[in-house]
Structures are given as C-alpha cells and as structure tokens.
Amino acid sequence: MNQAKHIAIIMDGNGRWAELQGKKRVKGHEAGAKVVKEITTYCSNNPEIERLTLYAFSTENWKRPRLEVEFLMKLLNTYLKNELAVYLQNNVRFEPIGDIRAFSKTLRETISMVQEKTAHCDGLVQSLALNYGSQDELLRAINSLKDSEEDITAQMLSNELDCKHDVDLLIRTGGDHRLSNYLLWQSAYAELFFVDTLWPDFKAGDLEKIIVDFTGIERRFGGLK
Ligand code: IPE
Ligand code: IPE
Ligand code: MG
C-alpha cells in the first residue's frame, strides 16, 4: 500500500473564491491562511505523513499588483507569528523553501524565529514555499556546484536543492492543470491530483479522500508490477 509520506500542495484559487463572493481578492488569501492551519493540523495528526510542502508565494507572483504583494507579505508575517503556538502544540517543524533574501528584514526575521523555535519538533515537517520557483531552485543548486571537479550526480544536485525530498502526492486546487514551476525535480514520480475546489473551500476531509485514492494507485517508478 502506498504511503503519502510527502504531500505537496499548490494552494490555488484564493482570488477567485473572494471574487465569487463580491469580495476583494485579499479576503481570499485571509481565508486561505485558515485552511493552511486546518490542513497542517490534520497532517500532523496523521503519523504516516512526514512532510507537507505548501506553495505560498512563487518567484512569478511578484508580477501581481503591488498592493496584493504587500498584503501577502503582511499576511505571511502575521500568520507565522500567530501560528507559532499551533506549530509547537502539534510538534510541527517549520522549514521554509525558496529564496527569502528578496523579503523584508522583518519578514526574514519572523521566518527565522519560527524556524528556530520549532527546530526541536520531530513530528510533521511543514514547509512553506516562499519566493519559490523550481527553475530558480535548480539554477541556484547548479551554480553552487559549478566549480565541482567531478561530474554532477543526481544525488549531489538533490543535496543542493531547498527541498531535498521526493514528493509522493502533489495536489493542485483551483481547477487548473499545471505545475506553475513547483517542485519539478522532486515530483518526477509524484502522483498528481487536480481538484476544482478553490483553496479556501478545501477541507481536511477532501485531503483524506485524495489520500485514500492515492493509496490504491499502483506506482511502478518505471519498473513492472
Ligand atoms: C493562490 O491563489 C495564492 C497565491 C498565489 C498567493 P490565487 O491568488 O492565485 O487565486 P486565483 O488563482 O487568482 O483564484
Ligand atoms: C501558483 O499559483 C502559486 C501559488 C499557489 C503560490 P498561481 O496562481 O500563481 O499560478 P498560475 O499563474 O495560475 O500558473
Ligand atoms: Mg492562481
């Protein structure tokens, strides 16, 4: 039986969720942050799940209107400060991935603070992908190895990535069928699930159903049954 040890989610559909209710897009991001909490708590109570890697802000999301970007940065800062207690309560270790050098000093300090304060937690690892893009991650890894005397191996490259763990189950909410530069190397053999539900409407029960379906899939990794 398959085990969904590493689940990655492209949390998409916040803006549309808000617009459908005649609200501003940012209201969708606020609602989406609550779902992050619900899904993280659910995963932390499921010992089979070791890692949950959530796409929160992509290297391409800087193209959005300045006010939306600023709102997302503030929301992230408040979310992390408020959730610290929840991380600790649920024994969740927080590990950001992505190039956070682009963020403000305040936000970087909050990210480091939560990372340090949860470093001893040995339950679920929750990674938020922050200013993350797979191509950017691969380029940074390749550049760090470019002076290597030996030929680069897959293991060497993987060790330099922000996320060093293969994804078992990759979910995208919001109805689109694309990866939007997310965990391209790590998802080489991931099972992909695309659901129409907009992220703010996604519930722990929806994840549970996907995990049940995932469990029944025959994963061959290029081999035979
Ligand atoms: C995903 O929701 C959250 C982020 C990219 C930060 P969107 O903001 O992309 O919502 P839609 O896709 O426009 O509905
Ligand atoms: C992907 O969603 C990024 C995050 C969920 C953070 P986008 O809404 O940015 O993706 P595209 O632009 O539809 O591909
Ligand atoms: Mg979107």
Coordinates of C-alpha atoms and ligand atoms in Angstrom, one line a residue:
M1 CA 0.0 0.0 0.0
N2 CA 1.3 3.5 -0.9
Q3 CA 2.2 5.8 1.9
A4 CA 1.8 9.6 1.3
K5 CA 4.9 10.4 3.2
H6 CA 5.5 13.7 1.4
I7 CA 2.5 15.7 0.3
A8 CA 2.9 18.9 -1.7
I9 CA 0.0 21.3 -2.4
I10 CA -0.4 24.1 -4.9
M11 CA -2.9 26.2 -2.9
D12 CA -4.7 27.9 -5.8
G13 CA -8.0 29.7 -6.1
N14 CA -8.0 32.3 -3.3
G15 CA -8.6 35.3 -5.5
R16 CA -11.5 33.6 -7.4
W17 CA -13.0 32.4 -4.2
A18 CA -13.2 36.0 -2.9
E19 CA -14.4 37.5 -6.3
L20 CA -17.2 34.9 -6.4
Q21 CA -18.5 36.4 -3.2
G22 CA -18.1 40.0 -4.4
K23 CA -15.1 40.5 -2.0
K24 CA -11.6 41.8 -2.7
R25 CA -9.0 39.2 -3.7
V26 CA -7.1 39.6 -0.4
K27 CA -10.1 38.3 1.5
G28 CA -9.4 35.0 -0.3
H29 CA -5.9 35.0 0.9
E30 CA -7.0 35.5 4.5
A31 CA -9.5 32.6 4.2
G32 CA -6.7 30.6 2.6
A33 CA -4.4 31.1 5.5
K34 CA -7.1 29.5 7.8
V35 CA -7.1 26.4 5.5
V36 CA -3.3 26.1 5.8
K37 CA -3.8 25.8 9.6
E38 CA -6.6 23.1 9.2
I39 CA -4.6 21.0 6.7
T40 CA -1.4 21.3 8.7
T41 CA -3.1 20.2 11.8
Y42 CA -4.8 17.3 10.0
C43 CA -1.4 16.1 8.6
S44 CA 0.3 16.5 12.0
N45 CA -2.2 14.1 13.4
N46 CA -1.5 11.5 10.7
P47 CA 1.7 9.8 11.6
E48 CA 2.1 8.4 8.1
I49 CA 2.6 11.9 6.7
E50 CA 6.1 13.1 7.3
R51 CA 6.2 16.3 5.1
L52 CA 3.7 18.8 3.9
T53 CA 5.1 21.3 1.4
L54 CA 2.8 24.2 0.6
Y55 CA 3.2 26.7 -2.3
A56 CA 2.6 30.1 -0.7
F57 CA 4.4 32.6 -3.0
S58 CA 6.1 31.9 -6.3
T59 CA 9.0 33.6 -7.9
E60 CA 6.4 34.7 -10.5
N61 CA 3.9 36.1 -8.0
W62 CA 5.9 39.4 -7.8
K63 CA 4.2 40.2 -11.1
R64 CA 0.9 40.9 -9.2
P65 CA -0.3 44.4 -8.3
R66 CA 2.0 45.9 -5.6
L67 CA -0.9 46.1 -3.1
E68 CA -1.7 42.4 -3.4
V69 CA 2.0 41.5 -3.0
E70 CA 2.3 43.8 0.1
F71 CA -0.8 42.2 1.6
L72 CA 0.6 38.7 1.1
M73 CA 3.8 39.7 2.8
K74 CA 2.0 41.1 5.8
L75 CA -0.3 38.2 6.0
L76 CA 2.6 35.8 6.0
N77 CA 4.3 37.7 8.8
T78 CA 1.1 37.7 10.9
Y79 CA 0.3 34.1 10.0
L80 CA 3.7 32.8 11.1
K81 CA 3.6 34.8 14.4
N82 CA 0.1 33.6 15.3
E83 CA 0.8 30.0 14.3
L84 CA 3.9 29.5 16.2
A85 CA 1.9 28.2 19.2
V86 CA 0.0 25.9 16.9
Y87 CA 3.2 24.5 15.4
L88 CA 4.6 23.9 18.9
Q89 CA 1.3 22.4 20.1
N90 CA 1.3 19.9 17.2
N91 CA 5.0 19.2 17.3
V92 CA 5.4 20.6 13.7
R93 CA 8.8 21.8 12.5
F94 CA 8.7 24.7 10.1
E95 CA 11.2 24.7 7.2
P96 CA 10.8 27.4 4.5
I97 CA 12.0 26.7 1.0
G98 CA 12.6 29.3 -1.7
D99 CA 14.9 32.4 -1.9
I100 CA 13.8 34.5 1.0
R101 CA 16.6 37.0 0.5
A102 CA 14.1 39.0 -1.5
F103 CA 11.9 39.6 1.5
S104 CA 12.0 42.5 4.0
K105 CA 14.2 42.2 7.1
T106 CA 11.2 42.0 9.4
L107 CA 9.7 39.1 7.4
R108 CA 13.0 37.3 7.2
E109 CA 13.4 37.6 11.0
T110 CA 9.9 36.2 11.6
I111 CA 10.7 33.3 9.3
S112 CA 14.0 32.5 11.1
M113 CA 12.4 32.9 14.5
V114 CA 9.6 30.3 13.8
Q115 CA 12.2 28.1 12.2
E116 CA 14.5 28.2 15.2
K117 CA 11.7 27.9 17.8
T118 CA 10.3 24.8 16.0
A119 CA 13.7 23.2 15.2
H120 CA 13.3 20.7 18.0
C121 CA 9.9 19.5 16.9
D122 CA 10.1 16.0 15.5
G123 CA 6.6 15.4 14.1
L124 CA 5.4 16.7 10.8
V125 CA 7.7 19.0 8.8
Q126 CA 5.7 21.8 7.2
S127 CA 7.5 23.7 4.5
L128 CA 6.1 26.9 3.1
A129 CA 7.4 27.6 -0.4
L130 CA 8.2 31.4 -0.2
N131 CA 9.6 33.2 -3.2
Y132 CA 10.0 29.7 -4.6
G133 CA 10.3 28.6 -8.2
S134 CA 11.7 25.2 -9.3
Q135 CA 13.8 26.7 -12.0
D136 CA 15.3 29.3 -9.6
E137 CA 15.9 26.5 -7.1
L138 CA 17.7 24.3 -9.7
L139 CA 19.7 27.2 -11.0
R140 CA 20.9 28.1 -7.5
A141 CA 21.8 24.5 -6.9
I142 CA 23.7 24.1 -10.3
N143 CA 25.6 27.4 -9.7
S144 CA 26.7 26.2 -6.2
L145 CA 28.1 23.1 -7.9
K146 CA 29.6 24.6 -11.0
D147 CA 33.2 24.6 -9.6
S148 CA 33.0 21.0 -8.7
E149 CA 35.9 18.9 -10.1
E150 CA 33.7 15.8 -10.6
D151 CA 30.6 15.3 -12.8
I152 CA 27.5 16.4 -11.0
T153 CA 25.3 13.4 -9.9
A154 CA 21.6 13.4 -9.2
Q155 CA 22.4 12.9 -5.5
M156 CA 24.8 15.9 -5.5
L157 CA 22.2 18.1 -7.2
S158 CA 19.4 16.9 -4.9
N159 CA 21.5 17.8 -1.8
E160 CA 21.8 21.4 -3.0
L161 CA 18.1 21.9 -3.6
D162 CA 16.0 23.7 -1.0
C163 CA 13.6 20.7 -0.9
K164 CA 15.7 17.5 -0.8
H165 CA 12.8 15.1 -0.6
D166 CA 10.8 13.4 -3.4
V167 CA 7.1 14.2 -3.5
D168 CA 4.7 11.2 -3.3
L169 CA 1.4 13.1 -3.8
L170 CA 1.1 16.5 -5.4
I171 CA -2.3 18.2 -5.2
R172 CA -3.4 21.4 -7.0
T173 CA -6.7 23.1 -6.0
G174 CA -8.5 25.7 -8.1
G175 CA -9.2 23.7 -11.3
D176 CA -6.0 24.4 -13.4
H177 CA -3.9 21.5 -14.6
R178 CA -0.4 22.9 -14.4
L179 CA 2.6 22.8 -12.1
S180 CA 3.4 26.6 -12.2
N181 CA 7.1 26.0 -11.5
Y182 CA 6.6 23.9 -8.4
L183 CA 8.9 21.1 -7.3
L184 CA 9.6 19.9 -10.8
W185 CA 12.7 17.8 -9.9
Q186 CA 11.1 16.4 -6.7
S187 CA 7.8 15.5 -8.4
A188 CA 9.4 13.3 -11.1
Y189 CA 7.3 10.3 -9.9
A190 CA 4.7 12.1 -7.8
E191 CA 1.0 11.2 -8.2
L192 CA -0.8 14.3 -9.4
F193 CA -4.2 15.2 -8.3
F194 CA -6.0 18.3 -9.7
V195 CA -9.2 19.3 -7.9
D196 CA -11.7 22.0 -8.9
T197 CA -12.3 23.1 -5.2
L198 CA -10.9 26.6 -4.6
W199 CA -8.3 26.6 -1.8
P200 CA -10.4 28.4 0.8
D201 CA -13.1 25.7 0.4
F202 CA -10.7 22.8 0.7
K203 CA -11.2 20.7 3.8
A204 CA -9.3 18.1 5.7
G205 CA -11.9 15.6 4.5
D206 CA -11.1 16.4 0.9
L207 CA -7.4 15.6 1.6
E208 CA -8.4 12.4 3.3
K209 CA -10.3 11.3 0.2
I210 CA -7.4 12.1 -2.0
I211 CA -5.1 10.1 0.3
V212 CA -7.4 7.1 0.1
D213 CA -7.4 7.3 -3.8
F214 CA -3.6 7.7 -3.7
T215 CA -3.2 4.6 -1.6
G216 CA -4.8 2.4 -4.2
I217 CA -2.6 3.6 -7.1
E218 CA 0.0 1.2 -8.5
R219 CA 3.3 3.1 -8.5
R220 CA 5.8 1.5 -10.8
F221 CA 8.7 4.0 -11.0
G222 CA 9.5 2.8 -14.5
G223 CA 9.6 -0.9 -13.4
L224 CA 6.9 -3.6 -13.8
K225 CA 4.3 -4.7 -11.4
Ligands
IPE1 C1 -3.2 31.3 -4.7 O1 -4.4 31.9 -5.0 C2 -2.4 32.0 -3.7 C3 -1.2 32.7 -4.3 C4 -0.8 32.6 -5.5 C5 -0.5 33.6 -3.4 P1 -4.5 32.9 -6.2 O2 -4.3 34.3 -5.7 O3 -3.7 32.5 -7.4 O4 -6.0 32.8 -6.6 P2 -6.6 32.8 -8.1 O5 -6.0 31.6 -8.8 O6 -6.4 34.1 -8.7 O7 -8.1 32.5 -7.9
IPE2 C1 0.7 29.1 -8.1 O1 -0.5 29.8 -8.3 C2 1.5 29.7 -7.0 C3 0.9 29.6 -5.7 C4 -0.1 28.9 -5.4 C5 1.6 30.2 -4.6 P1 -0.6 30.9 -9.4 O2 -2.0 31.4 -9.4 O3 0.5 31.9 -9.2 O4 -0.3 30.1 -10.8 P2 -0.6 30.5 -12.3 O5 -0.2 31.9 -12.5 O6 -2.1 30.4 -12.4 O7 0.1 29.5 -13.1
MG3 MG -3.9 31.4 -9.0

